[in-house]
Amino acid sequence: MNPPRHYLQFKDFSAPEYAYLFERVRRIKEKFKRYEPYHPLFDRSLVMIFEKASTRTRLSFEAGMQQLGGAAIYLNTRDSQLGRGEPVEDAAQVISRMTDIVMIRTFEQEIIERFAANSRVPVINGLTNEYHPCQILADIVTFIEHRGSIKGKTIAWIGDSNNMCNTWLQAAEVLGFNVHVSTPPGYEVEPERAGLYGTDNFEQFADPMDACRGADLVTTDVWTSMGFEAENEARMKAFADWQVDEEMMAVARPDALFMHCLPAHRGEEVSAGVIDGANSVVWDEAENRLHAQKALLEFLLLGRVDD
Ligand code: CP
Ligand code: NVA
């Protein structure tokens, strides 16, 4: 049996594979909008394992699998043996004998890697402390829908160098664009943790205004990610000057988009005027999780299809 393909971080796929996927997302979304039944995953099942909370990820995978003719099964740490110390390797052996594909949202990237190493079926990263590839896949689809190719463009990342930031940085290397990052001191990007090959595609800026200057897209995320709640008070103080507001958007390109993976905190990482403003595409971005992941599920289970 050949080892399955997994999607554990953005760089697991090549630029040509992304080009294929972006086109598939467009096609699958078109079918959905036309109410055209499309059930290539009839009889297949996805198991979704959540060790952290979720609205969008659960909903988009569950609805997406159903729309493709398959079924989705939800497991969480609280009421499965996963929370009672069953080794992740044993869980992977068992779960992957009963289902066709697995999505996991967990803490350290190492956990999902251990699971994948023991899985007979593809494993998808539904968010770890280090990466959130499904979200960036949807974000890039959204950028392309609004502005065309992302190649050569400049993305400003303002705030925490978290799982979202790391994944944008990997995407920049794979797809050939630039990321301007501005974080408070002490929260800078760690290239090794981000899994980067080099520093050609990103630049760090002390002043968030400088990072936003001329950007095609400005994006941010919560100041305190899941799993880091104990640091919340210190982070609120450290990040106070890193709120994406109208002043920052004013130095980006006039047609610059604003994105946020959600959930958002208006008045913390973003002002209400920006997230609810004319340049914000956050609802398209959220919707595209559904279409992007349907293309991802299809690709991992069926390979390239042509219809
Ligand atoms: N953006 C995102 O992953 O949202 P959830 O935490 O609601 O899944
Ligand atoms: N960085 C956030 C993203 C939530 C979707 C977190 O990890 O909590």
Coordinates of C-alpha atoms and ligand atoms in Angstrom, one line a residue:
M1 CA 0.0 0.0 0.0
N2 CA 1.4 3.4 -1.0
P3 CA 1.7 5.9 1.8
P4 CA -1.2 8.5 1.6
R5 CA -0.7 12.1 0.7
H6 CA -1.3 14.4 3.7
Y7 CA -2.0 18.2 4.0
L8 CA -0.1 19.1 7.3
Q9 CA 1.4 22.4 6.2
F10 CA 1.1 24.7 3.2
K11 CA 4.3 23.6 1.6
D12 CA 3.1 20.0 1.4
F13 CA 1.7 21.0 -2.1
S14 CA 3.6 22.4 -5.0
A15 CA 2.8 25.6 -7.0
P16 CA 1.3 23.5 -10.0
E17 CA -0.8 21.5 -7.5
Y18 CA -2.2 24.8 -6.1
A19 CA -2.9 26.1 -9.6
Y20 CA -4.9 22.9 -10.2
L21 CA -6.7 23.3 -6.8
F22 CA -7.6 27.0 -7.3
E23 CA -9.2 26.0 -10.6
R24 CA -11.1 23.1 -9.0
V25 CA -12.3 25.4 -6.2
R26 CA -13.8 27.7 -8.8
R27 CA -15.5 24.8 -10.6
I28 CA -16.8 23.2 -7.4
K29 CA -18.1 26.6 -6.2
E30 CA -19.8 27.2 -9.5
K31 CA -21.6 23.8 -9.3
F32 CA -22.7 24.6 -5.7
K33 CA -24.1 28.0 -6.7
R34 CA -26.1 26.4 -9.5
Y35 CA -27.5 23.7 -7.1
E36 CA -25.9 21.1 -9.3
P37 CA -25.6 17.8 -7.4
Y38 CA -22.0 16.6 -7.2
H39 CA -21.4 13.5 -5.2
P40 CA -17.9 12.1 -6.1
L41 CA -17.3 11.1 -2.4
F42 CA -20.4 8.9 -2.1
D43 CA -19.9 6.3 0.7
R44 CA -16.7 8.0 1.9
S45 CA -16.3 9.2 5.5
L46 CA -14.3 12.0 7.0
V47 CA -13.5 12.0 10.7
M48 CA -12.9 15.4 12.3
I49 CA -11.0 15.4 15.5
F50 CA -11.1 18.6 17.6
E51 CA -8.9 19.3 20.5
K52 CA -9.7 23.1 20.3
A53 CA -13.0 25.0 19.7
S54 CA -14.3 25.7 16.2
T55 CA -17.2 27.2 14.3
R56 CA -16.0 27.6 10.7
T57 CA -13.7 24.6 10.4
R58 CA -16.2 22.1 11.7
L59 CA -19.1 23.6 9.7
S60 CA -17.2 23.8 6.4
F61 CA -15.8 20.3 6.6
E62 CA -19.0 18.8 7.8
A63 CA -21.3 20.6 5.2
G64 CA -18.6 20.1 2.5
M65 CA -18.4 16.4 3.0
Q66 CA -22.2 16.1 3.0
Q67 CA -22.4 18.2 -0.2
L68 CA -19.9 15.8 -1.9
G69 CA -22.0 12.8 -1.1
G70 CA -20.0 11.6 1.9
A71 CA -20.4 11.7 5.7
A72 CA -18.5 13.5 8.4
I73 CA -18.0 12.2 12.0
Y74 CA -17.2 14.6 14.8
L75 CA -14.9 13.6 17.7
N76 CA -13.5 15.7 20.4
T77 CA -11.0 15.2 23.2
R78 CA -13.6 15.7 26.0
D79 CA -15.8 12.6 25.2
S80 CA -13.4 10.3 23.3
Q81 CA -10.5 8.2 24.5
L82 CA -8.2 10.8 23.0
G83 CA -8.6 12.9 26.0
R84 CA -7.9 10.0 28.4
G85 CA -4.3 9.3 27.3
E86 CA -4.7 6.8 24.4
P87 CA -1.5 7.2 22.4
V88 CA -1.9 9.2 19.3
E89 CA -0.2 6.4 17.3
D90 CA -2.8 3.9 18.4
A91 CA -5.7 6.3 17.7
A92 CA -4.3 6.8 14.2
Q93 CA -4.1 3.1 13.5
V94 CA -7.7 2.5 14.6
I95 CA -9.3 5.6 13.1
S96 CA -7.7 5.2 9.8
R97 CA -8.9 1.7 9.4
M98 CA -12.5 2.8 9.8
T99 CA -12.7 6.1 7.8
D100 CA -11.3 7.4 4.5
I101 CA -9.8 10.7 5.5
V102 CA -9.0 12.6 8.8
M103 CA -9.0 16.2 9.8
I104 CA -7.4 17.2 13.1
R105 CA -7.3 20.5 15.0
T106 CA -4.8 20.2 17.8
F107 CA -2.0 21.8 19.7
E108 CA 1.6 21.1 18.6
Q109 CA 2.3 20.3 15.0
E110 CA 4.3 17.2 16.2
I111 CA 0.9 15.6 17.3
I112 CA -0.5 15.7 13.8
E113 CA 2.8 14.5 12.3
R114 CA 2.7 11.5 14.7
F115 CA -0.9 10.8 13.7
A116 CA -0.1 11.0 10.0
A117 CA 2.9 8.7 10.3
N118 CA 0.6 6.1 11.6
S119 CA -2.4 6.7 9.4
R120 CA -3.5 4.6 6.4
V121 CA -5.5 7.5 5.0
P122 CA -4.8 11.2 4.3
V123 CA -4.7 13.6 7.2
I124 CA -5.6 17.3 7.0
N125 CA -4.4 20.0 9.4
G126 CA -7.4 21.8 10.6
L127 CA -5.2 24.2 12.7
T128 CA -2.2 23.6 15.0
N129 CA -0.2 26.0 17.1
E130 CA 2.1 26.3 14.2
Y131 CA 0.0 26.3 11.0
H132 CA -3.5 26.8 9.6
P133 CA -3.1 25.7 5.9
C134 CA -6.9 25.3 5.1
Q135 CA -7.5 28.9 6.1
I136 CA -4.7 30.3 3.9
L137 CA -5.9 28.1 1.0
A138 CA -9.3 29.8 1.3
D139 CA -7.7 33.3 1.8
I140 CA -5.7 32.9 -1.4
V141 CA -8.8 31.7 -3.3
T142 CA -10.5 34.8 -2.0
F143 CA -7.7 37.1 -3.1
I144 CA -7.7 35.5 -6.6
E145 CA -11.5 36.0 -6.9
H146 CA -11.2 39.7 -6.1
R147 CA -7.8 40.7 -7.6
G148 CA -6.4 37.9 -9.8
S149 CA -3.1 36.1 -9.3
I150 CA -1.3 36.6 -6.0
K151 CA 2.1 36.1 -7.6
G152 CA 4.4 39.2 -7.0
K153 CA 1.8 40.9 -4.7
T154 CA 2.5 42.3 -1.2
I155 CA 0.6 41.1 1.9
A156 CA 0.9 43.0 5.2
W157 CA 0.6 40.8 8.3
I158 CA 0.0 42.9 11.4
G159 CA 0.0 41.4 14.9
D160 CA 1.1 38.1 16.3
S161 CA 3.5 35.8 14.4
N162 CA 1.1 32.9 15.0
N163 CA -0.1 29.9 13.0
M164 CA -1.8 32.1 10.4
C165 CA 1.3 34.3 9.9
N166 CA 3.6 31.2 9.6
T167 CA 1.3 29.8 6.9
W168 CA 1.2 33.0 5.0
L169 CA 5.0 33.0 5.0
Q170 CA 5.1 29.4 3.7
A171 CA 2.5 30.3 1.0
A172 CA 4.7 33.2 -0.1
E173 CA 7.6 30.9 -0.7
V174 CA 5.5 28.3 -2.6
L175 CA 3.5 30.8 -4.7
G176 CA 6.0 33.7 -5.1
F177 CA 4.6 36.7 -3.3
N178 CA 5.9 38.9 -0.4
V179 CA 4.8 39.2 3.2
H180 CA 5.5 42.4 5.3
V181 CA 5.3 41.4 8.9
S182 CA 5.0 43.7 11.9
T183 CA 4.8 42.3 15.4
P184 CA 5.5 43.9 18.8
P185 CA 9.0 43.3 20.1
G186 CA 9.4 39.8 21.5
Y187 CA 6.7 38.3 19.2
E188 CA 8.7 38.3 15.9
V189 CA 8.6 35.5 13.3
E190 CA 10.8 32.5 14.0
P191 CA 11.7 31.3 10.5
E192 CA 12.6 27.8 11.6
R193 CA 9.3 27.3 13.5
A194 CA 7.5 28.8 10.5
G195 CA 9.1 26.1 8.4
L196 CA 10.7 28.5 5.9
Y197 CA 13.5 27.8 3.5
G198 CA 14.8 31.3 3.6
T199 CA 13.9 35.0 4.1
D200 CA 13.6 36.1 0.4
N201 CA 9.8 36.4 0.6
F202 CA 9.4 38.2 3.9
E203 CA 10.5 41.4 5.6
Q204 CA 9.9 42.3 9.3
F205 CA 9.0 45.9 10.2
A206 CA 9.1 47.5 13.6
D207 CA 6.4 50.0 12.7
P208 CA 3.1 48.5 11.4
M209 CA 2.5 51.6 9.2
D210 CA 5.7 50.7 7.3
A211 CA 4.5 47.1 6.8
C212 CA 1.2 48.3 5.4
R213 CA 2.6 50.9 3.0
G214 CA 1.7 49.9 -0.6
A215 CA 0.3 46.5 0.4
D216 CA -2.3 44.7 -1.8
L217 CA -3.8 43.0 1.2
V218 CA -3.7 43.8 4.9
T219 CA -4.5 41.0 7.3
T220 CA -4.4 40.2 11.0
D221 CA -5.7 37.7 13.6
V222 CA -6.4 37.5 17.3
W223 CA -3.7 38.6 19.7
T224 CA -4.1 35.5 21.8
S225 CA -4.5 32.2 19.9
M226 CA -6.2 29.2 21.4
G227 CA -3.8 27.4 23.8
F228 CA -2.1 30.7 24.8
E229 CA -4.8 32.1 27.1
A230 CA -2.5 32.4 30.1
E231 CA -0.6 35.1 28.2
N232 CA -3.7 37.1 27.4
E233 CA -3.1 40.0 29.8
A234 CA 0.5 40.6 28.8
R235 CA -0.5 40.3 25.1
M236 CA -3.3 42.9 25.4
K237 CA -0.7 45.4 26.6
A238 CA 2.1 44.4 24.1
F239 CA -0.2 44.5 21.0
A240 CA -2.1 47.7 21.8
D241 CA -0.4 49.7 18.9
W242 CA -0.9 46.9 16.4
Q243 CA -4.6 47.3 15.8
V244 CA -5.4 47.4 12.0
D245 CA -7.3 50.7 11.7
E246 CA -8.3 53.2 9.1
E247 CA -4.9 54.9 9.3
M248 CA -3.1 51.7 8.4
M249 CA -5.5 50.9 5.5
A250 CA -4.9 54.5 4.2
V251 CA -1.2 53.8 3.5
A252 CA -1.9 50.5 1.8
R253 CA -2.9 50.5 -1.9
P254 CA -6.3 52.3 -2.4
D255 CA -7.8 48.9 -3.5
A256 CA -6.1 46.9 -0.8
L257 CA -8.3 44.1 0.6
F258 CA -8.7 43.4 4.3
M259 CA -8.9 39.8 5.6
H260 CA -9.3 38.2 9.0
C261 CA -9.7 34.4 9.5
L262 CA -12.3 35.1 12.2
P263 CA -13.4 35.0 15.0
A264 CA -12.5 38.7 15.3
H265 CA -12.4 41.1 18.2
R266 CA -13.4 44.6 17.1
G267 CA -11.5 47.2 19.0
E268 CA -8.5 44.8 19.6
E269 CA -6.7 43.5 16.5
V270 CA -9.0 45.4 14.1
S271 CA -11.2 48.5 14.3
A272 CA -14.9 48.0 13.5
G273 CA -14.5 50.6 10.6
V274 CA -12.0 48.3 8.9
I275 CA -13.5 44.9 9.3
D276 CA -17.0 46.2 8.5
G277 CA -15.7 48.6 5.8
A278 CA -15.7 48.6 2.0
N279 CA -12.3 46.9 1.6
S280 CA -13.1 44.0 3.9
V281 CA -13.8 40.6 2.3
V282 CA -14.1 38.6 5.5
W283 CA -17.4 37.0 4.7
D284 CA -16.2 35.8 1.2
E285 CA -13.1 34.6 3.0
A286 CA -15.2 32.6 5.5
E287 CA -17.5 31.1 2.8
N288 CA -14.5 30.1 0.7
R289 CA -13.4 27.7 3.5
L290 CA -16.3 25.5 2.3
H291 CA -15.4 25.5 -1.4
A292 CA -11.6 25.3 -0.9
Q293 CA -11.9 22.3 1.4
K294 CA -14.3 20.5 -0.9
A295 CA -11.6 20.8 -3.6
L296 CA -9.0 19.6 -1.1
L297 CA -11.0 16.6 0.0
E298 CA -11.6 15.6 -3.6
F299 CA -7.9 16.0 -4.5
L300 CA -6.7 13.9 -1.5
L301 CA -9.2 11.2 -2.1
L302 CA -9.5 11.1 -5.9
G303 CA -6.5 12.9 -7.2
R304 CA -6.9 15.1 -10.3
V305 CA -10.4 14.9 -11.8
D306 CA -11.6 16.4 -15.0
D307 CA -15.3 17.5 -15.2
Ligands
CP1 N1 -11.0 30.6 11.0 C1 -11.3 29.4 11.7 O1 -10.6 28.4 11.6 O2 -12.4 29.5 12.4 P1 -12.9 28.4 13.5 O3 -12.0 28.5 14.7 O4 -14.3 28.9 13.9 O5 -12.9 27.1 12.9
NVA2 N1 -4.7 32.1 15.5 C1 -6.0 31.7 15.9 C2 -6.8 31.3 14.7 C3 -8.2 30.9 15.0 C4 -9.0 30.4 13.8 C5 -5.9 30.6 16.9 O1 -5.0 29.7 16.7 O2 -6.6 30.6 17.9

